[in-house]
XYZ file of C-alpha atoms in Angstrom:
549
model
C 141.972 23.152 54.877
C 141.534 26.914 55.168
C 138.674 28.708 53.446
C 141.204 30.519 51.230
C 142.798 27.254 50.026
C 139.411 25.613 49.560
C 138.245 28.528 47.428
C 141.433 28.404 45.311
C 140.993 24.695 44.736
C 137.427 25.275 43.476
C 138.608 27.796 40.921
C 141.461 25.720 39.507
C 139.284 22.715 38.615
C 138.612 23.742 34.998
C 137.126 20.422 33.977
C 134.313 21.960 31.991
C 131.561 24.491 32.285
C 129.370 22.352 34.518
C 132.244 21.739 36.901
C 132.946 25.460 37.100
C 129.350 26.268 37.908
C 129.223 23.526 40.531
C 132.388 24.872 42.152
C 130.791 28.287 42.513
C 127.637 26.813 44.000
C 129.306 24.649 46.664
C 132.090 27.052 47.652
C 132.126 27.745 51.371
C 130.470 30.978 52.550
C 132.691 33.774 53.856
C 133.822 33.708 57.449
C 131.360 35.282 59.871
C 132.269 38.929 60.150
C 131.585 41.484 62.798
C 128.687 43.145 61.023
C 125.267 43.788 62.553
C 123.338 40.611 63.294
C 119.794 39.647 64.267
C 118.659 36.588 66.221
C 115.157 35.141 66.358
C 114.408 34.778 70.070
C 111.612 32.249 69.624
C 109.218 34.464 71.568
C 106.078 36.269 70.419
C 104.419 39.003 72.463
C 100.998 40.578 72.151
C 100.876 43.662 69.987
C 98.050 45.418 71.848
C 98.243 47.610 74.909
C 101.120 49.808 76.025
C 104.479 48.964 74.480
C 106.477 49.195 77.696
C 104.287 46.531 79.342
C 104.956 43.717 76.911
C 108.504 42.594 77.700
C 111.402 42.700 75.290
C 113.679 44.483 77.786
C 117.398 43.694 77.559
C 120.339 43.446 79.943
C 123.922 42.253 79.547
C 126.499 40.983 82.021
C 128.508 37.952 83.027
C 129.306 37.290 79.358
C 125.615 36.833 78.577
C 122.674 38.754 77.103
C 119.178 38.527 78.589
C 115.837 39.422 76.996
C 112.542 39.340 78.883
C 109.684 37.435 77.245
C 106.830 37.659 79.765
C 106.798 33.959 80.779
C 110.546 33.499 80.397
C 113.879 35.231 79.996
C 115.813 34.264 76.866
C 119.572 33.823 77.419
C 122.162 34.435 74.681
C 125.947 34.342 74.633
C 128.074 37.413 73.965
C 127.857 36.895 70.206
C 124.056 36.882 70.230
C 123.368 33.141 69.947
C 120.499 31.740 72.015
C 121.894 29.353 74.644
C 118.948 28.803 76.991
C 115.948 30.164 78.887
C 114.976 30.997 82.444
C 111.421 29.766 82.906
C 108.872 29.595 85.695
C 108.412 33.371 85.622
C 105.085 35.192 85.616
C 105.123 38.348 83.555
C 108.884 39.007 83.252
C 109.147 42.543 81.906
C 111.813 44.992 83.133
C 115.424 43.895 83.689
C 118.382 45.394 85.566
C 121.972 44.109 85.829
C 124.459 44.719 88.642
C 127.685 46.498 87.707
C 129.750 43.327 88.151
C 127.370 41.295 85.966
C 126.829 38.696 88.691
C 123.144 39.331 89.409
C 120.178 40.026 87.147
C 116.924 41.439 88.519
C 113.620 40.915 86.739
C 110.271 42.605 87.402
C 107.547 39.948 87.467
C 104.319 41.811 86.808
C 102.210 38.663 87.012
C 103.227 37.650 90.549
C 104.108 41.144 91.915
C 107.677 40.064 92.628
C 111.278 40.883 91.859
C 113.340 37.843 90.826
C 117.061 37.803 91.629
C 119.005 35.600 89.200
C 122.574 34.305 89.358
C 123.931 35.033 85.854
C 126.467 32.214 86.137
C 124.087 29.381 87.011
C 120.874 31.044 85.722
C 119.195 30.013 88.977
C 116.612 32.234 90.683
C 118.332 32.855 94.024
C 115.410 34.670 95.670
C 112.037 36.221 94.961
C 111.188 39.510 96.652
C 107.458 39.890 97.254
C 105.979 43.356 96.777
C 102.771 44.776 98.176
C 102.486 46.843 95.011
C 100.790 45.833 91.747
C 102.396 45.245 88.357
C 106.125 45.984 88.822
C 107.346 46.858 85.351
C 110.480 48.998 85.106
C 113.769 48.681 87.000
C 116.911 50.734 87.602
C 119.940 50.075 89.805
C 122.067 52.591 91.700
C 124.669 50.711 93.674
C 122.770 48.287 95.918
C 119.516 50.216 95.632
C 116.913 48.869 93.191
C 114.296 51.351 91.954
C 111.009 49.915 90.732
C 108.339 51.561 88.603
C 105.033 49.810 89.257
C 101.432 50.239 88.141
C 98.908 48.376 86.018
C 97.720 49.539 82.637
C 94.535 51.651 82.690
C 94.456 51.583 86.526
C 95.455 54.416 88.833
C 97.754 53.886 91.781
C 101.134 53.487 90.113
C 104.359 54.793 91.549
C 108.027 54.243 92.362
C 109.574 52.310 95.227
C 113.098 51.388 96.331
C 114.658 48.184 97.682
C 117.897 47.758 99.627
C 119.361 44.648 98.029
C 121.912 44.159 100.804
C 119.140 43.295 103.260
C 118.357 39.587 103.740
C 114.685 40.350 103.183
C 114.451 43.700 101.338
C 111.441 45.811 102.267
C 109.878 48.102 99.690
C 110.088 51.811 100.537
C 107.664 54.054 98.652
C 109.279 56.944 96.806
C 106.137 58.250 95.162
C 102.657 56.753 94.989
C 99.237 57.593 93.579
C 100.385 58.334 90.032
C 98.020 57.930 87.105
C 97.632 54.724 85.079
C 100.663 52.680 84.106
C 104.112 52.146 85.586
C 106.644 55.010 85.570
C 109.897 54.678 83.670
C 112.869 54.832 86.053
C 116.579 55.659 85.635
C 119.230 56.180 88.281
C 122.970 56.736 88.806
C 124.988 57.844 91.813
C 122.726 60.101 93.877
C 120.186 60.858 91.136
C 116.851 59.185 90.450
C 114.628 60.214 87.543
C 111.200 58.839 86.714
C 108.255 59.738 84.515
C 105.039 58.240 83.230
C 105.385 57.135 79.594
C 103.064 58.208 76.785
C 101.952 61.279 78.721
C 101.007 64.646 77.215
C 102.402 66.887 78.534
C 105.265 64.982 80.122
C 106.609 65.586 83.613
C 110.087 64.362 84.598
C 110.629 63.890 88.340
C 114.166 64.282 89.708
C 115.010 62.916 93.195
C 118.072 62.754 95.445
C 119.182 59.279 96.474
C 120.777 58.827 99.874
C 121.179 55.257 100.980
C 117.702 53.772 100.963
C 115.887 57.108 100.960
C 114.867 59.346 98.074
C 113.799 62.984 98.378
C 112.481 65.343 95.680
C 115.025 67.600 94.008
C 112.647 69.128 91.461
C 110.999 68.404 88.144
C 110.979 69.253 84.456
C 107.531 70.428 83.382
C 106.655 69.246 79.907
C 103.946 71.885 79.608
C 106.528 74.655 79.902
C 108.946 72.992 77.463
C 106.525 71.389 74.996
C 107.429 67.802 75.924
C 105.384 64.620 75.513
C 106.267 61.014 76.181
C 108.852 59.961 77.117
C 109.636 56.566 75.621
C 112.776 55.970 77.678
C 115.093 57.580 80.252
C 118.797 57.273 81.082
C 121.141 59.010 83.537
C 124.863 59.539 82.933
C 127.159 57.527 85.239
C 127.980 60.599 87.346
C 124.282 61.342 87.869
C 124.709 64.859 86.486
C 122.695 64.553 83.272
C 119.316 63.093 82.381
C 118.869 61.859 78.810
C 115.286 61.432 77.610
C 113.950 59.829 74.432
C 110.897 61.949 73.773
C 107.856 61.503 71.597
C 107.596 65.264 71.071
C 109.738 66.985 70.125
C 111.042 64.122 68.020
C 114.529 64.116 69.511
C 116.700 63.068 72.421
C 117.253 65.763 75.025
C 119.906 66.065 77.737
C 119.017 67.894 80.971
C 121.177 69.050 83.854
C 119.830 67.213 86.904
C 120.861 70.043 89.243
C 119.645 73.128 87.373
C 116.891 71.153 85.578
C 117.656 72.971 82.328
C 118.102 71.518 78.856
C 121.805 71.453 77.973
C 121.801 69.633 74.634
C 119.632 67.972 71.965
C 120.523 65.017 69.756
C 118.795 65.217 66.403
C 116.767 62.262 65.059
C 117.860 60.299 62.001
C 115.276 58.940 59.529
C 112.636 58.006 62.047
C 109.140 58.828 63.199
C 109.789 58.891 66.934
C 112.352 58.042 69.583
C 112.058 54.574 71.120
C 114.967 54.000 73.509
C 118.076 55.696 74.888
C 121.224 54.608 76.730
C 124.501 56.147 77.885
C 127.856 54.388 77.538
C 129.501 53.252 80.800
C 132.139 55.979 80.518
C 129.519 58.646 79.786
C 131.132 59.743 76.523
C 128.446 58.481 74.118
C 124.665 58.647 73.932
C 122.840 55.975 71.929
C 119.269 56.352 70.732
C 116.875 54.366 68.602
C 114.060 55.356 66.338
C 111.398 53.027 65.005
C 113.960 50.948 63.107
C 117.316 52.693 63.400
C 120.102 53.150 65.942
C 122.333 56.215 66.194
C 125.175 56.973 68.593
C 126.338 60.493 69.391
C 129.310 62.092 71.048
C 127.720 62.997 74.382
C 129.445 66.382 74.603
C 129.205 67.604 70.993
C 126.112 65.686 69.711
C 128.167 64.639 66.659
C 126.929 61.385 65.128
C 129.525 58.628 65.572
C 127.571 55.615 64.303
C 124.303 54.792 62.591
C 122.551 51.653 61.437
C 119.083 50.835 60.124
C 117.082 47.601 60.143
C 113.470 47.830 59.031
C 113.050 44.305 57.671
C 112.132 42.627 60.981
C 109.816 45.177 62.581
C 110.178 48.090 64.976
C 112.276 48.703 68.071
C 110.649 47.777 71.365
C 110.603 50.987 73.460
C 113.161 50.947 76.246
C 114.931 47.807 74.985
C 118.367 49.378 74.431
C 121.436 47.989 76.225
C 125.171 48.577 75.860
C 127.490 45.591 76.315
C 131.113 46.648 76.110
C 131.365 48.317 72.718
C 128.284 46.515 71.359
C 124.793 48.001 71.151
C 121.818 45.669 71.641
C 118.126 46.250 71.123
C 115.007 44.212 70.353
C 112.858 44.343 67.218
C 109.227 43.249 67.246
C 107.568 42.142 64.025
C 103.939 42.818 63.245
C 103.139 39.295 64.437
C 104.758 40.027 67.804
C 107.858 37.903 67.088
C 110.966 39.220 68.859
C 114.476 39.453 67.407
C 117.649 40.634 69.106
C 119.508 43.196 66.992
C 123.213 43.336 67.842
C 125.568 46.029 66.511
C 129.110 44.793 67.023
C 131.681 47.405 68.049
C 129.253 50.259 67.414
C 130.825 52.445 70.120
C 134.444 51.922 69.071
C 136.357 54.535 67.047
C 135.892 54.110 63.318
C 138.350 52.379 61.010
C 138.093 52.728 57.233
C 138.503 50.257 54.392
C 139.055 50.784 50.661
C 138.793 48.258 47.835
C 139.491 48.783 44.135
C 138.729 46.333 41.331
C 138.979 46.688 37.523
C 135.845 48.088 35.926
C 135.824 45.230 33.389
C 137.310 41.771 33.069
C 136.966 38.433 31.303
C 135.599 35.213 32.741
C 138.267 32.674 33.739
C 140.929 35.382 33.486
C 142.607 36.810 36.651
C 141.682 40.266 37.933
C 143.761 42.157 40.473
C 142.189 43.737 43.540
C 143.876 46.322 45.744
C 142.735 47.795 49.031
C 143.742 49.333 52.287
C 142.792 49.542 55.951
C 143.265 52.661 58.050
C 142.831 52.698 61.813
C 141.199 55.545 63.799
C 143.177 58.757 63.701
C 144.658 57.865 60.309
C 147.116 55.367 61.826
C 148.662 52.638 59.696
C 146.983 49.316 60.349
C 150.034 47.056 60.357
C 149.442 43.336 59.822
C 145.670 42.778 60.037
C 143.532 39.907 58.648
C 141.056 40.895 55.923
C 138.518 38.508 54.394
C 137.590 39.091 50.746
C 134.461 37.474 49.316
C 133.095 37.280 45.783
C 129.353 37.715 45.131
C 128.105 36.346 41.813
C 125.060 37.606 39.861
C 123.014 34.533 40.849
C 123.315 35.425 44.552
C 125.936 32.838 45.483
C 129.109 33.878 47.271
C 132.501 32.405 48.071
C 135.583 33.402 50.021
C 138.282 34.568 47.644
C 141.061 34.940 50.196
C 141.970 35.751 53.762
C 144.795 38.224 53.282
C 147.055 40.024 55.736
C 147.654 43.717 55.255
C 151.144 45.172 54.898
C 152.580 47.527 57.505
C 150.824 50.498 55.888
C 147.491 48.621 55.804
C 147.535 47.923 52.063
C 146.820 44.582 50.403
C 146.746 43.103 46.889
C 145.264 39.865 45.618
C 144.181 38.215 42.386
C 140.960 36.368 41.655
C 139.728 34.438 38.649
C 135.994 35.068 38.139
C 134.351 31.698 37.398
C 131.268 33.290 35.792
C 130.427 36.400 33.842
C 128.214 39.314 34.796
C 128.482 41.904 37.570
C 130.858 40.393 40.145
C 130.966 42.260 43.460
C 133.928 41.870 45.791
C 133.701 42.748 49.481
C 136.578 43.152 51.920
C 135.829 42.969 55.655
C 138.045 43.593 58.681
C 136.523 42.228 61.871
C 137.820 45.032 64.040
C 139.661 44.875 67.346
C 139.140 45.881 70.953
C 140.274 49.385 70.003
C 138.655 49.993 66.605
C 135.334 49.276 64.906
C 135.127 46.817 62.019
C 134.946 48.188 58.499
C 134.256 46.967 54.992
C 134.400 48.100 51.385
C 133.152 46.707 48.084
C 133.906 47.062 44.383
C 132.281 45.647 41.243
C 133.801 44.269 38.041
C 131.687 43.707 34.946
C 132.985 40.357 33.711
C 132.492 39.465 30.040
C 131.506 35.893 29.147
C 133.306 33.988 26.406
C 131.773 33.517 22.949
C 130.297 30.181 21.912
C 129.687 28.939 18.361
C 126.679 26.928 17.220
C 126.438 25.419 13.700
C 123.605 23.695 11.820
C 123.868 21.879 8.469
C 121.582 19.761 6.270
C 120.170 19.376 2.759
C 118.942 22.517 1.074
C 116.002 20.790 -0.575
C 113.508 18.215 0.647
C 110.173 16.568 -0.084
C 106.864 16.608 1.752
C 106.626 13.684 4.167
C 110.250 12.619 3.672
C 112.705 12.606 6.611
C 115.231 15.397 6.669
C 118.356 15.017 8.811
C 120.216 17.943 10.353
C 123.555 17.997 12.148
C 125.241 20.651 14.254
C 128.034 21.409 16.676
C 128.472 23.520 19.797
C 131.933 24.816 20.573
C 133.637 27.581 22.476
C 137.115 28.878 23.154
C 138.980 27.988 26.299
C 138.134 24.293 26.156
C 134.345 24.322 26.403
C 133.129 20.782 27.042
C 129.477 20.984 26.048
C 128.506 17.351 26.668
C 124.972 17.275 27.975
C 124.145 20.809 26.846
C 120.516 21.089 25.713
C 119.821 22.670 22.347
C 116.343 23.991 21.574
C 114.988 23.577 18.043
C 112.225 25.437 16.241
C 110.817 25.354 12.726
C 109.450 28.336 10.850
C 107.288 27.967 7.731
C 108.531 31.112 6.037
C 105.629 31.301 3.585
C 103.101 31.675 6.425
C 105.415 33.001 9.181
C 104.224 30.118 11.390
C 106.751 28.936 13.976
C 106.540 25.829 16.147
C 108.993 24.226 18.567
C 110.506 20.828 17.864
C 111.915 18.408 20.457
C 115.151 19.606 22.056
C 118.376 17.711 21.473
C 121.398 16.992 23.661
C 125.024 17.564 22.697
C 127.353 14.529 22.868
C 130.919 14.446 24.213
C 132.370 15.688 20.915
C 130.058 18.700 20.839
C 127.840 17.275 18.093
C 124.107 16.777 17.854
C 121.547 15.824 15.220
C 117.811 15.570 14.681
C 115.404 14.244 12.048
C 112.045 15.741 11.107
C 109.423 15.860 8.361
C 107.041 18.528 7.068
C 103.524 18.146 5.673
C 103.386 21.000 3.176
C 105.671 22.437 0.589
C 107.380 25.780 0.951
C 110.462 27.420 2.419
C 111.311 26.268 5.965
C 113.857 27.745 8.371
C 115.203 25.553 11.189
C 116.791 27.418 14.123
C 118.804 25.956 16.996
C 119.651 27.871 20.156
C 121.811 27.387 23.246
C 121.044 29.802 26.125
C 124.652 29.916 27.325
C 125.696 29.756 30.959
C 127.778 31.656 33.451
C 130.919 31.249 31.365
C 129.736 31.338 27.745
C 127.433 33.601 25.802
C 124.318 32.311 24.099
C 124.562 31.075 20.530
C 122.210 30.215 17.676
C 122.307 29.043 14.073
C 119.762 28.586 11.270
C 119.418 26.529 8.110
C 116.805 26.889 5.336
C 115.269 24.057 3.273
C 113.056 24.387 0.176
C 110.456 21.605 0.386
C 108.548 20.478 -2.744
């Protein structure tokens, strides 16, 4: 049975109020849509020391996602679901993926090695021993692996290169004797860029790559340009532009790697500082993160093309940004050190747009008509596309209303019967395609509940200490079946304004109830019965007065 049919069946079982409420509670949740998602990686990392030395780096390839976790690498499928781990690693920190996605390289700071991993079998195919301490950060340019090494608070860091085509790659020093920590590294084509993180002022080194050798091309002096940091580096696929996520100024800068001049800046969005940066494989988009937000820009114009924020699970791990197809991936670290993968589906695709209109008001158990439309990038008609519409009730429950198919012009119409009253929010979601980003829209209808009637009758006079019997009924339009409804009872001694509760009573199958009570003093007494209502019916109450002598 489809979710749409199952939802319809729930709504047509009008066998009483309790049945209606149960149907809303057990209705199936909406189909998983292509919205942002987060995944608990089951890994916690220390929250002291330098951020870039704690793991949490990401890489994607071979249909998988990999996240370093110091003593392991967590493996996820393309949708962001954890599928396994690569263990037996000592200090797995930086990751780098080959262009074909067949091999993953991991910097093992604990054993001073580089691990080569087959992404298909997840086996470690070889370990490359280094005579350099604390390898941390990796970058690939063709078959050349660049390694930033250096231990925290110890001098002697630097950059080295490895020819991965060699049976036993030998480390070639590019630059040594740098101050404490491991340099960040980025490379593409014939350009290598590296810099020490968290440095004031910053200095960005630019080198020429030629086979296994690297020679200085020049540098960008942070003292002259007022730069500190950086948090992360990236190089465009053609090697022509360096993109740096800087601590100060609080922005992402693009630099020409030949003239070593700033060519563009990408403004920050709602953040304290930049954390990570990446460039799309075609070089047309730049993606940056702040403390808890991700923004993509048109690389040439700096126009914002996408933004998302997620502050509930912690802050972005510096340097943990990866692009997988049209998806953007990064890692969030909570205050406890717990890591979560944050996946933004289709973030780099052109934008589609969705509209949804619902009546401002409606009545419970009466149909309302929803209309909407989907427009593809460039204003193109969507044609026949599947759209999932869900209903969100005031109590937080949700159910799939329908899975509709848009008309040729992208429009759609459907009817829904709200099973409860209150503010009902409808949401329409299109999952997107390989050519366009998903989109959604929502609309709210204020649904009125039906009236209910409560009656209470009894004698108008009574005597002290003598039983008095009261009877009442609960009824409502639309076939309310109140059997089992609980009615509260209270007694007020009008002469003294003293009120006390009496035992509650339960309504029988005919909607009737009764109770018997006595009083110990004469005077005017008011007996009040109340029903709090439910999702379908409004509350109701009734009173009856007795003069006791």
